[in-house]
PDB file of C-alpha atoms in Angstrom:
ATOM      1  CA  MET A   1     -15.216  17.212   0.821  1.00  0.00           C
ATOM      2  CA  ASN A   2     -17.262  17.473  -2.389  1.00  0.00           C
ATOM      3  CA  ASN A   3     -15.752  20.809  -3.376  1.00  0.00           C
ATOM      4  CA  PRO A   4     -15.959  21.292  -7.169  1.00  0.00           C
ATOM      5  CA  THR A   5     -13.136  23.875  -7.082  1.00  0.00           C
ATOM      6  CA  SER A   6     -10.659  21.600  -5.326  1.00  0.00           C
ATOM      7  CA  THR A   7      -8.040  19.396  -6.954  1.00  0.00           C
ATOM      8  CA  ILE A   8      -7.149  15.911  -5.737  1.00  0.00           C
ATOM      9  CA  TRP A   9      -3.361  15.505  -5.824  1.00  0.00           C
ATOM     10  CA  ILE A  10      -2.279  11.864  -6.045  1.00  0.00           C
ATOM     11  CA  THR A  11       1.149  10.891  -4.695  1.00  0.00           C
ATOM     12  CA  ARG A  12       1.039   7.188  -5.637  1.00  0.00           C
ATOM     13  CA  PRO A  13       3.501   5.712  -8.162  1.00  0.00           C
ATOM     14  CA  LEU A  14       2.633   6.842 -11.676  1.00  0.00           C
ATOM     15  CA  SER A  15       0.835   3.757 -12.999  1.00  0.00           C
ATOM     16  CA  GLU A  16      -1.298   3.514  -9.852  1.00  0.00           C
ATOM     17  CA  ALA A  17      -1.868   7.269  -9.777  1.00  0.00           C
ATOM     18  CA  LYS A  18      -3.268   7.223 -13.312  1.00  0.00           C
ATOM     19  CA  LEU A  19      -5.789   4.491 -12.430  1.00  0.00           C
ATOM     20  CA  LEU A  20      -6.919   6.303  -9.297  1.00  0.00           C
ATOM     21  CA  ALA A  21      -7.186   9.561 -11.236  1.00  0.00           C
ATOM     22  CA  GLN A  22      -9.486   7.886 -13.763  1.00  0.00           C
ATOM     23  CA  ALA A  23     -11.706   6.560 -10.964  1.00  0.00           C
ATOM     24  CA  LEU A  24     -11.890   9.974  -9.309  1.00  0.00           C
ATOM     25  CA  GLN A  25     -12.555  11.808 -12.568  1.00  0.00           C
ATOM     26  CA  ALA A  26     -15.446   9.431 -13.215  1.00  0.00           C
ATOM     27  CA  GLN A  27     -16.900  10.716  -9.925  1.00  0.00           C
ATOM     28  CA  GLY A  28     -16.513  14.321 -11.045  1.00  0.00           C
ATOM     29  CA  TRP A  29     -13.323  15.353  -9.255  1.00  0.00           C
ATOM     30  CA  SER A  30     -10.427  17.253 -10.786  1.00  0.00           C
ATOM     31  CA  THR A  31      -7.109  15.443 -10.289  1.00  0.00           C
ATOM     32  CA  ALA A  32      -3.391  16.068 -10.621  1.00  0.00           C
ATOM     33  CA  LEU A  33      -0.545  13.555 -10.517  1.00  0.00           C
ATOM     34  CA  LEU A  34       2.279  14.075  -8.039  1.00  0.00           C
ATOM     35  CA  PRO A  35       4.009  10.670  -7.805  1.00  0.00           C
ATOM     36  CA  ALA A  36       6.464  10.491  -4.911  1.00  0.00           C
ATOM     37  CA  LEU A  37       7.727   6.936  -5.541  1.00  0.00           C
ATOM     38  CA  THR A  38       8.720   4.671  -8.409  1.00  0.00           C
ATOM     39  CA  ILE A  39       8.293   0.899  -8.299  1.00  0.00           C
ATOM     40  CA  GLY A  40      10.777  -1.662  -9.620  1.00  0.00           C
ATOM     41  CA  LEU A  41      11.041  -5.439  -9.511  1.00  0.00           C
ATOM     42  CA  SER A  42      13.231  -7.347  -7.114  1.00  0.00           C
ATOM     43  CA  SER A  43      16.834  -7.552  -8.235  1.00  0.00           C
ATOM     44  CA  ASP A  44      16.749 -11.365  -7.940  1.00  0.00           C
ATOM     45  CA  PRO A  45      13.532 -12.776  -9.455  1.00  0.00           C
ATOM     46  CA  ASN A  46      14.866 -16.347  -9.392  1.00  0.00           C
ATOM     47  CA  ARG A  47      14.902 -16.200  -5.600  1.00  0.00           C
ATOM     48  CA  ILE A  48      11.132 -15.557  -5.568  1.00  0.00           C
ATOM     49  CA  SER A  49      10.433 -18.538  -7.834  1.00  0.00           C
ATOM     50  CA  GLN A  50      12.675 -20.848  -5.813  1.00  0.00           C
ATOM     51  CA  ALA A  51      11.035 -19.806  -2.557  1.00  0.00           C
ATOM     52  CA  VAL A  52       7.508 -20.327  -3.908  1.00  0.00           C
ATOM     53  CA  LYS A  53       8.425 -23.844  -5.050  1.00  0.00           C
ATOM     54  CA  GLN A  54       9.208 -24.655  -1.406  1.00  0.00           C
ATOM     55  CA  LEU A  55       5.785 -23.618  -0.108  1.00  0.00           C
ATOM     56  CA  GLN A  56       3.587 -26.352   1.358  1.00  0.00           C
ATOM     57  CA  PRO A  57      -0.173 -26.772   0.881  1.00  0.00           C
ATOM     58  CA  GLN A  58      -2.140 -24.654   3.389  1.00  0.00           C
ATOM     59  CA  GLN A  59       0.968 -22.702   4.382  1.00  0.00           C
ATOM     60  CA  ILE A  60       0.116 -19.125   5.295  1.00  0.00           C
ATOM     61  CA  VAL A  61       1.319 -16.460   2.867  1.00  0.00           C
ATOM     62  CA  ILE A  62       0.656 -12.757   3.307  1.00  0.00           C
ATOM     63  CA  PHE A  63       0.686 -10.005   0.681  1.00  0.00           C
ATOM     64  CA  VAL A  64       1.199  -6.550   2.198  1.00  0.00           C
ATOM     65  CA  SER A  65       0.315  -4.475  -0.889  1.00  0.00           C
ATOM     66  CA  ARG A  66      -0.837  -4.606  -4.494  1.00  0.00           C
ATOM     67  CA  ASN A  67       2.751  -3.922  -5.492  1.00  0.00           C
ATOM     68  CA  ALA A  68       3.760  -7.105  -3.691  1.00  0.00           C
ATOM     69  CA  VAL A  69       1.168  -9.057  -5.669  1.00  0.00           C
ATOM     70  CA  ASN A  70       2.222  -7.442  -8.944  1.00  0.00           C
ATOM     71  CA  GLY A  71       5.873  -8.129  -8.173  1.00  0.00           C
ATOM     72  CA  VAL A  72       5.096 -11.802  -7.632  1.00  0.00           C
ATOM     73  CA  ALA A  73       2.911 -11.960 -10.744  1.00  0.00           C
ATOM     74  CA  GLU A  74       5.664 -10.608 -12.972  1.00  0.00           C
ATOM     75  CA  GLN A  75       8.299 -12.983 -11.629  1.00  0.00           C
ATOM     76  CA  LEU A  76       6.429 -16.306 -11.518  1.00  0.00           C
ATOM     77  CA  GLY A  77       5.382 -18.793 -14.180  1.00  0.00           C
ATOM     78  CA  SER A  78       2.019 -20.565 -14.261  1.00  0.00           C
ATOM     79  CA  ASP A  79       3.308 -23.585 -12.311  1.00  0.00           C
ATOM     80  CA  ASP A  80       4.540 -21.366  -9.481  1.00  0.00           C
ATOM     81  CA  ARG A  81       1.227 -19.526  -9.387  1.00  0.00           C
ATOM     82  CA  MET A  82      -0.561 -22.869  -9.072  1.00  0.00           C
ATOM     83  CA  ILE A  83       1.441 -23.560  -5.903  1.00  0.00           C
ATOM     84  CA  LEU A  84       0.141 -20.319  -4.399  1.00  0.00           C
ATOM     85  CA  THR A  85      -3.471 -21.374  -5.040  1.00  0.00           C
ATOM     86  CA  GLN A  86      -2.905 -24.235  -2.567  1.00  0.00           C
ATOM     87  CA  CYS A  87      -1.704 -21.913   0.189  1.00  0.00           C
ATOM     88  CA  GLN A  88      -3.718 -20.015   2.786  1.00  0.00           C
ATOM     89  CA  CYS A  89      -3.510 -16.476   1.462  1.00  0.00           C
ATOM     90  CA  LEU A  90      -4.080 -13.227   3.311  1.00  0.00           C
ATOM     91  CA  ALA A  91      -3.930  -9.625   2.120  1.00  0.00           C
ATOM     92  CA  VAL A  92      -3.610  -6.354   3.980  1.00  0.00           C
ATOM     93  CA  GLY A  93      -6.824  -4.958   2.481  1.00  0.00           C
ATOM     94  CA  ALA A  94      -9.507  -5.201  -0.181  1.00  0.00           C
ATOM     95  CA  ALA A  95      -7.439  -3.752  -3.023  1.00  0.00           C
ATOM     96  CA  THR A  96      -4.587  -6.169  -2.366  1.00  0.00           C
ATOM     97  CA  ALA A  97      -7.035  -9.055  -2.032  1.00  0.00           C
ATOM     98  CA  GLN A  98      -8.521  -8.206  -5.434  1.00  0.00           C
ATOM     99  CA  ALA A  99      -5.033  -8.247  -6.947  1.00  0.00           C
ATOM    100  CA  VAL A 100      -4.502 -11.682  -5.380  1.00  0.00           C
ATOM    101  CA  LYS A 101      -7.745 -12.921  -6.936  1.00  0.00           C
ATOM    102  CA  ASP A 102      -6.669 -11.496 -10.297  1.00  0.00           C
ATOM    103  CA  LEU A 103      -3.605 -13.713  -9.933  1.00  0.00           C
ATOM    104  CA  GLY A 104      -5.952 -16.722  -9.959  1.00  0.00           C
ATOM    105  CA  ILE A 105      -6.142 -17.267  -6.190  1.00  0.00           C
ATOM    106  CA  GLU A 106      -9.839 -17.329  -5.312  1.00  0.00           C
ATOM    107  CA  GLN A 107      -9.634 -17.558  -1.522  1.00  0.00           C
ATOM    108  CA  CYS A 108      -7.950 -14.642   0.235  1.00  0.00           C
ATOM    109  CA  GLU A 109      -8.774 -13.377   3.722  1.00  0.00           C
ATOM    110  CA  TYR A 110      -8.413  -9.677   4.458  1.00  0.00           C
ATOM    111  CA  PRO A 111      -9.553  -7.117   7.054  1.00  0.00           C
ATOM    112  CA  THR A 112     -12.143  -4.423   6.372  1.00  0.00           C
ATOM    113  CA  ILE A 113      -9.667  -1.748   7.508  1.00  0.00           C
ATOM    114  CA  ALA A 114      -6.477  -2.071   5.502  1.00  0.00           C
ATOM    115  CA  ASP A 115      -3.490  -2.064   7.835  1.00  0.00           C
ATOM    116  CA  SER A 116      -1.227  -4.521   9.626  1.00  0.00           C
ATOM    117  CA  GLU A 117      -2.945  -4.030  12.969  1.00  0.00           C
ATOM    118  CA  HIS A 118      -6.329  -5.145  11.622  1.00  0.00           C
ATOM    119  CA  LEU A 119      -4.757  -7.871   9.478  1.00  0.00           C
ATOM    120  CA  LEU A 120      -3.427  -9.435  12.679  1.00  0.00           C
ATOM    121  CA  GLN A 121      -7.029  -9.848  13.831  1.00  0.00           C
ATOM    122  CA  CYS A 122      -7.899 -12.160  10.913  1.00  0.00           C
ATOM    123  CA  SER A 123      -8.950 -15.662  11.944  1.00  0.00           C
ATOM    124  CA  ALA A 124      -6.052 -17.364  10.138  1.00  0.00           C
ATOM    125  CA  LEU A 125      -3.535 -15.495  12.307  1.00  0.00           C
ATOM    126  CA  GLN A 126      -4.991 -16.269  15.723  1.00  0.00           C
ATOM    127  CA  GLN A 127      -3.126 -19.527  16.389  1.00  0.00           C
ATOM    128  CA  VAL A 128       0.194 -19.379  14.566  1.00  0.00           C
ATOM    129  CA  ALA A 129       2.652 -20.850  17.069  1.00  0.00           C
ATOM    130  CA  GLY A 130       5.050 -23.164  15.217  1.00  0.00           C
ATOM    131  CA  LYS A 131       3.634 -22.270  11.782  1.00  0.00           C
ATOM    132  CA  GLU A 132       5.823 -21.054   8.927  1.00  0.00           C
ATOM    133  CA  ILE A 133       4.512 -17.826   7.419  1.00  0.00           C
ATOM    134  CA  VAL A 134       5.821 -16.112   4.288  1.00  0.00           C
ATOM    135  CA  ILE A 135       5.312 -12.358   3.883  1.00  0.00           C
ATOM    136  CA  PHE A 136       5.582 -10.909   0.374  1.00  0.00           C
ATOM    137  CA  ARG A 137       6.630  -7.272   0.662  1.00  0.00           C
ATOM    138  CA  GLY A 138       8.830  -4.536  -0.746  1.00  0.00           C
ATOM    139  CA  GLN A 139      12.497  -4.067  -0.035  1.00  0.00           C
ATOM    140  CA  SER A 140      13.092  -2.783   3.509  1.00  0.00           C
ATOM    141  CA  GLY A 141       9.403  -2.976   4.324  1.00  0.00           C
ATOM    142  CA  ARG A 142       7.860  -2.412   7.728  1.00  0.00           C
ATOM    143  CA  GLU A 143       8.713  -5.057  10.366  1.00  0.00           C
ATOM    144  CA  HIS A 144       5.663  -4.670  12.616  1.00  0.00           C
ATOM    145  CA  LEU A 145       3.586  -7.506  11.129  1.00  0.00           C
ATOM    146  CA  GLY A 146       6.426 -10.012  11.216  1.00  0.00           C
ATOM    147  CA  ASP A 147       7.468  -8.982  14.712  1.00  0.00           C
ATOM    148  CA  CYS A 148       3.952  -9.538  16.053  1.00  0.00           C
ATOM    149  CA  LEU A 149       3.652 -12.955  14.407  1.00  0.00           C
ATOM    150  CA  THR A 150       7.093 -13.955  15.672  1.00  0.00           C
ATOM    151  CA  ALA A 151       6.058 -12.923  19.188  1.00  0.00           C
ATOM    152  CA  GLN A 152       3.135 -15.360  18.864  1.00  0.00           C
ATOM    153  CA  GLY A 153       5.528 -18.189  18.016  1.00  0.00           C
ATOM    154  CA  ALA A 154       5.325 -18.151  14.219  1.00  0.00           C
ATOM    155  CA  ILE A 155       8.361 -18.717  12.001  1.00  0.00           C
ATOM    156  CA  VAL A 156       8.338 -15.730   9.661  1.00  0.00           C
ATOM    157  CA  ARG A 157      10.164 -15.364   6.371  1.00  0.00           C
ATOM    158  CA  TYR A 158      10.155 -12.262   4.193  1.00  0.00           C
ATOM    159  CA  LEU A 159      10.247 -12.382   0.399  1.00  0.00           C
ATOM    160  CA  GLU A 160      11.043  -8.969  -1.064  1.00  0.00           C
ATOM    161  CA  CYS A 161       9.493  -8.926  -4.521  1.00  0.00           C
ATOM    162  CA  TYR A 162       9.686  -5.215  -5.411  1.00  0.00           C
ATOM    163  CA  GLN A 163      11.561  -2.101  -4.471  1.00  0.00           C
ATOM    164  CA  THR A 164      10.563   1.542  -4.153  1.00  0.00           C
ATOM    165  CA  THR A 165      12.738   4.551  -4.875  1.00  0.00           C
ATOM    166  CA  ALA A 166      12.097   8.261  -4.535  1.00  0.00           C
ATOM    167  CA  ALA A 167      10.630   9.905  -7.613  1.00  0.00           C
ATOM    168  CA  SER A 168      11.781  13.267  -8.867  1.00  0.00           C
ATOM    169  CA  ILE A 169       9.083  15.687  -7.745  1.00  0.00           C
ATOM    170  CA  ASP A 170       8.505  18.818  -9.809  1.00  0.00           C
ATOM    171  CA  THR A 171       8.628  21.562  -7.171  1.00  0.00           C
ATOM    172  CA  THR A 172       6.774  23.979  -9.456  1.00  0.00           C
ATOM    173  CA  GLN A 173       3.749  21.710  -9.104  1.00  0.00           C
ATOM    174  CA  LEU A 174       3.786  22.208  -5.344  1.00  0.00           C
ATOM    175  CA  GLN A 175       3.170  25.920  -5.832  1.00  0.00           C
ATOM    176  CA  LYS A 176      -0.156  25.115  -7.502  1.00  0.00           C
ATOM    177  CA  ILE A 177      -1.574  23.370  -4.421  1.00  0.00           C
ATOM    178  CA  SER A 178      -4.203  25.459  -2.637  1.00  0.00           C
ATOM    179  CA  PRO A 179      -5.818  25.147   0.821  1.00  0.00           C
ATOM    180  CA  GLN A 180      -9.028  23.661  -0.580  1.00  0.00           C
ATOM    181  CA  ASP A 181      -7.116  20.885  -2.352  1.00  0.00           C
ATOM    182  CA  VAL A 182      -6.616  17.312  -1.153  1.00  0.00           C
ATOM    183  CA  LEU A 183      -3.372  15.327  -1.055  1.00  0.00           C
ATOM    184  CA  VAL A 184      -3.856  11.551  -1.304  1.00  0.00           C
ATOM    185  CA  ILE A 185      -1.035   9.803   0.569  1.00  0.00           C
ATOM    186  CA  THR A 186      -1.045   6.005   0.803  1.00  0.00           C
ATOM    187  CA  SER A 187       2.303   5.231   2.453  1.00  0.00           C
ATOM    188  CA  VAL A 188       4.663   6.715   5.012  1.00  0.00           C
ATOM    189  CA  LYS A 189       7.525   6.483   2.540  1.00  0.00           C
ATOM    190  CA  ALA A 190       5.655   8.540  -0.078  1.00  0.00           C
ATOM    191  CA  MET A 191       4.885  11.127   2.579  1.00  0.00           C
ATOM    192  CA  GLU A 192       8.534  11.287   3.630  1.00  0.00           C
ATOM    193  CA  VAL A 193       9.729  11.746   0.046  1.00  0.00           C
ATOM    194  CA  LEU A 194       7.129  14.450  -0.578  1.00  0.00           C
ATOM    195  CA  MET A 195       8.035  16.398   2.548  1.00  0.00           C
ATOM    196  CA  GLN A 196      11.752  16.252   1.818  1.00  0.00           C
ATOM    197  CA  VAL A 197      11.084  18.669  -1.027  1.00  0.00           C
ATOM    198  CA  ALA A 198       7.969  20.368   0.379  1.00  0.00           C
ATOM    199  CA  CYS A 199       8.863  20.913   4.044  1.00  0.00           C
ATOM    200  CA  ASP A 200       9.125  24.692   3.564  1.00  0.00           C
ATOM    201  CA  ASN A 201       6.099  24.947   1.292  1.00  0.00           C
ATOM    202  CA  PRO A 202       3.074  26.256   3.253  1.00  0.00           C
ATOM    203  CA  ASN A 203       0.683  25.271   0.458  1.00  0.00           C
ATOM    204  CA  VAL A 204       1.252  21.578   1.105  1.00  0.00           C
ATOM    205  CA  LYS A 205       0.547  21.762   4.838  1.00  0.00           C
ATOM    206  CA  GLN A 206      -2.561  23.899   4.285  1.00  0.00           C
ATOM    207  CA  ALA A 207      -4.183  21.290   2.040  1.00  0.00           C
ATOM    208  CA  CYS A 208      -6.232  18.423   3.435  1.00  0.00           C
ATOM    209  CA  TRP A 209      -4.216  15.203   3.666  1.00  0.00           C
ATOM    210  CA  LEU A 210      -6.234  12.087   2.869  1.00  0.00           C
ATOM    211  CA  VAL A 211      -4.230   9.108   4.123  1.00  0.00           C
ATOM    212  CA  ALA A 212      -4.776   5.372   3.785  1.00  0.00           C
ATOM    213  CA  SER A 213      -4.372   4.308   7.419  1.00  0.00           C
ATOM    214  CA  GLN A 214      -4.380   5.555  10.986  1.00  0.00           C
ATOM    215  CA  ARG A 215      -0.665   4.822  11.206  1.00  0.00           C
ATOM    216  CA  ILE A 216       0.079   7.227   8.336  1.00  0.00           C
ATOM    217  CA  ALA A 217      -2.177   9.802  10.012  1.00  0.00           C
ATOM    218  CA  ASP A 218      -0.300   9.473  13.296  1.00  0.00           C
ATOM    219  CA  VAL A 219       3.088   9.890  11.617  1.00  0.00           C
ATOM    220  CA  ALA A 220       1.803  12.867   9.609  1.00  0.00           C
ATOM    221  CA  ALA A 221       0.464  14.621  12.686  1.00  0.00           C
ATOM    222  CA  GLN A 222       3.605  14.015  14.709  1.00  0.00           C
ATOM    223  CA  ARG A 223       6.163  14.998  12.070  1.00  0.00           C
ATOM    224  CA  TYR A 224       4.467  17.519   9.807  1.00  0.00           C
ATOM    225  CA  ALA A 225       1.265  18.816  11.455  1.00  0.00           C
ATOM    226  CA  PRO A 226      -0.840  19.523   8.343  1.00  0.00           C
ATOM    227  CA  ARG A 227      -3.975  21.631   8.761  1.00  0.00           C
ATOM    228  CA  GLU A 228      -6.353  18.695   8.284  1.00  0.00           C
ATOM    229  CA  ILE A 229      -5.961  14.910   8.096  1.00  0.00           C
ATOM    230  CA  ARG A 230      -8.668  12.524   6.879  1.00  0.00           C
ATOM    231  CA  VAL A 231      -8.251   8.755   7.232  1.00  0.00           C
ATOM    232  CA  ALA A 232      -9.580   6.352   4.589  1.00  0.00           C
ATOM    233  CA  LYS A 233     -10.274   2.693   5.338  1.00  0.00           C
ATOM    234  CA  GLY A 234      -7.465   1.551   3.075  1.00  0.00           C
ATOM    235  CA  ALA A 235      -5.797   2.438  -0.203  1.00  0.00           C
ATOM    236  CA  SER A 236      -8.369   0.997  -2.606  1.00  0.00           C
ATOM    237  CA  HIS A 237     -10.187   3.264  -5.028  1.00  0.00           C
ATOM    238  CA  GLN A 238     -13.435   2.558  -3.203  1.00  0.00           C
ATOM    239  CA  ALA A 239     -11.968   3.465   0.198  1.00  0.00           C
ATOM    240  CA  ILE A 240     -10.477   6.720  -1.077  1.00  0.00           C
ATOM    241  CA  ILE A 241     -13.691   7.720  -2.869  1.00  0.00           C
ATOM    242  CA  ALA A 242     -15.722   6.950   0.243  1.00  0.00           C
ATOM    243  CA  ALA A 243     -13.411   9.122   2.355  1.00  0.00           C
ATOM    244  CA  LEU A 244     -13.658  11.974  -0.141  1.00  0.00           C
ATOM    245  CA  LYS A 245     -17.440  11.799  -0.006  1.00  0.00           C
ATOM    246  CA  SER A 246     -17.600  11.739   3.779  1.00  0.00           C
TER     247      SER A 246
END
């Protein structure tokens, strides 16, 4: 996929898209920003702080994305963060785990392939019957992880610490996408927002879609049938770069 004439189109929220673009440009790729989502904080930050104060030492807490970590970081004081350092923390992938460590939490287990299915294989989640588990996520996030843990006997609680909304996509940008280009898509929601405005645009479906998980790939193939789908081992910069080089 090392095509010097191709452009890497990044659909992540703007602040994340800019960071990924910098990493890709450092590797020699041309990039363009096409954010499909915007990120905002939870409407009730006090609820996050109150819930964290109730956490017990060694209680399992799970962060499903970097946005979840950032949402927590922006809504907690230093004392609340100290409580989290005493918990058993897990992250959905390497990028999220790094964000957890940046929060001051040194120990954080995560799978090598960043998705809920592989997260469930982590050692800390093998015997969860009767345990209380807190999942930090976005508003109206996916239920699969919690459902699986509940089925194993865990007591699951969600804490929604950020919210995503559809960004306004410039449709004139879509006309610039060519078949040799690559679309980086790291969530089903971003893909859905993009295709709401691009469903009749053949350029988008002719590009290669680089997605962050097999689940996104499956949804893409079933709903939109793009010409080519590549699957990265997560949404981290390293995973996306590795997939582009493969």
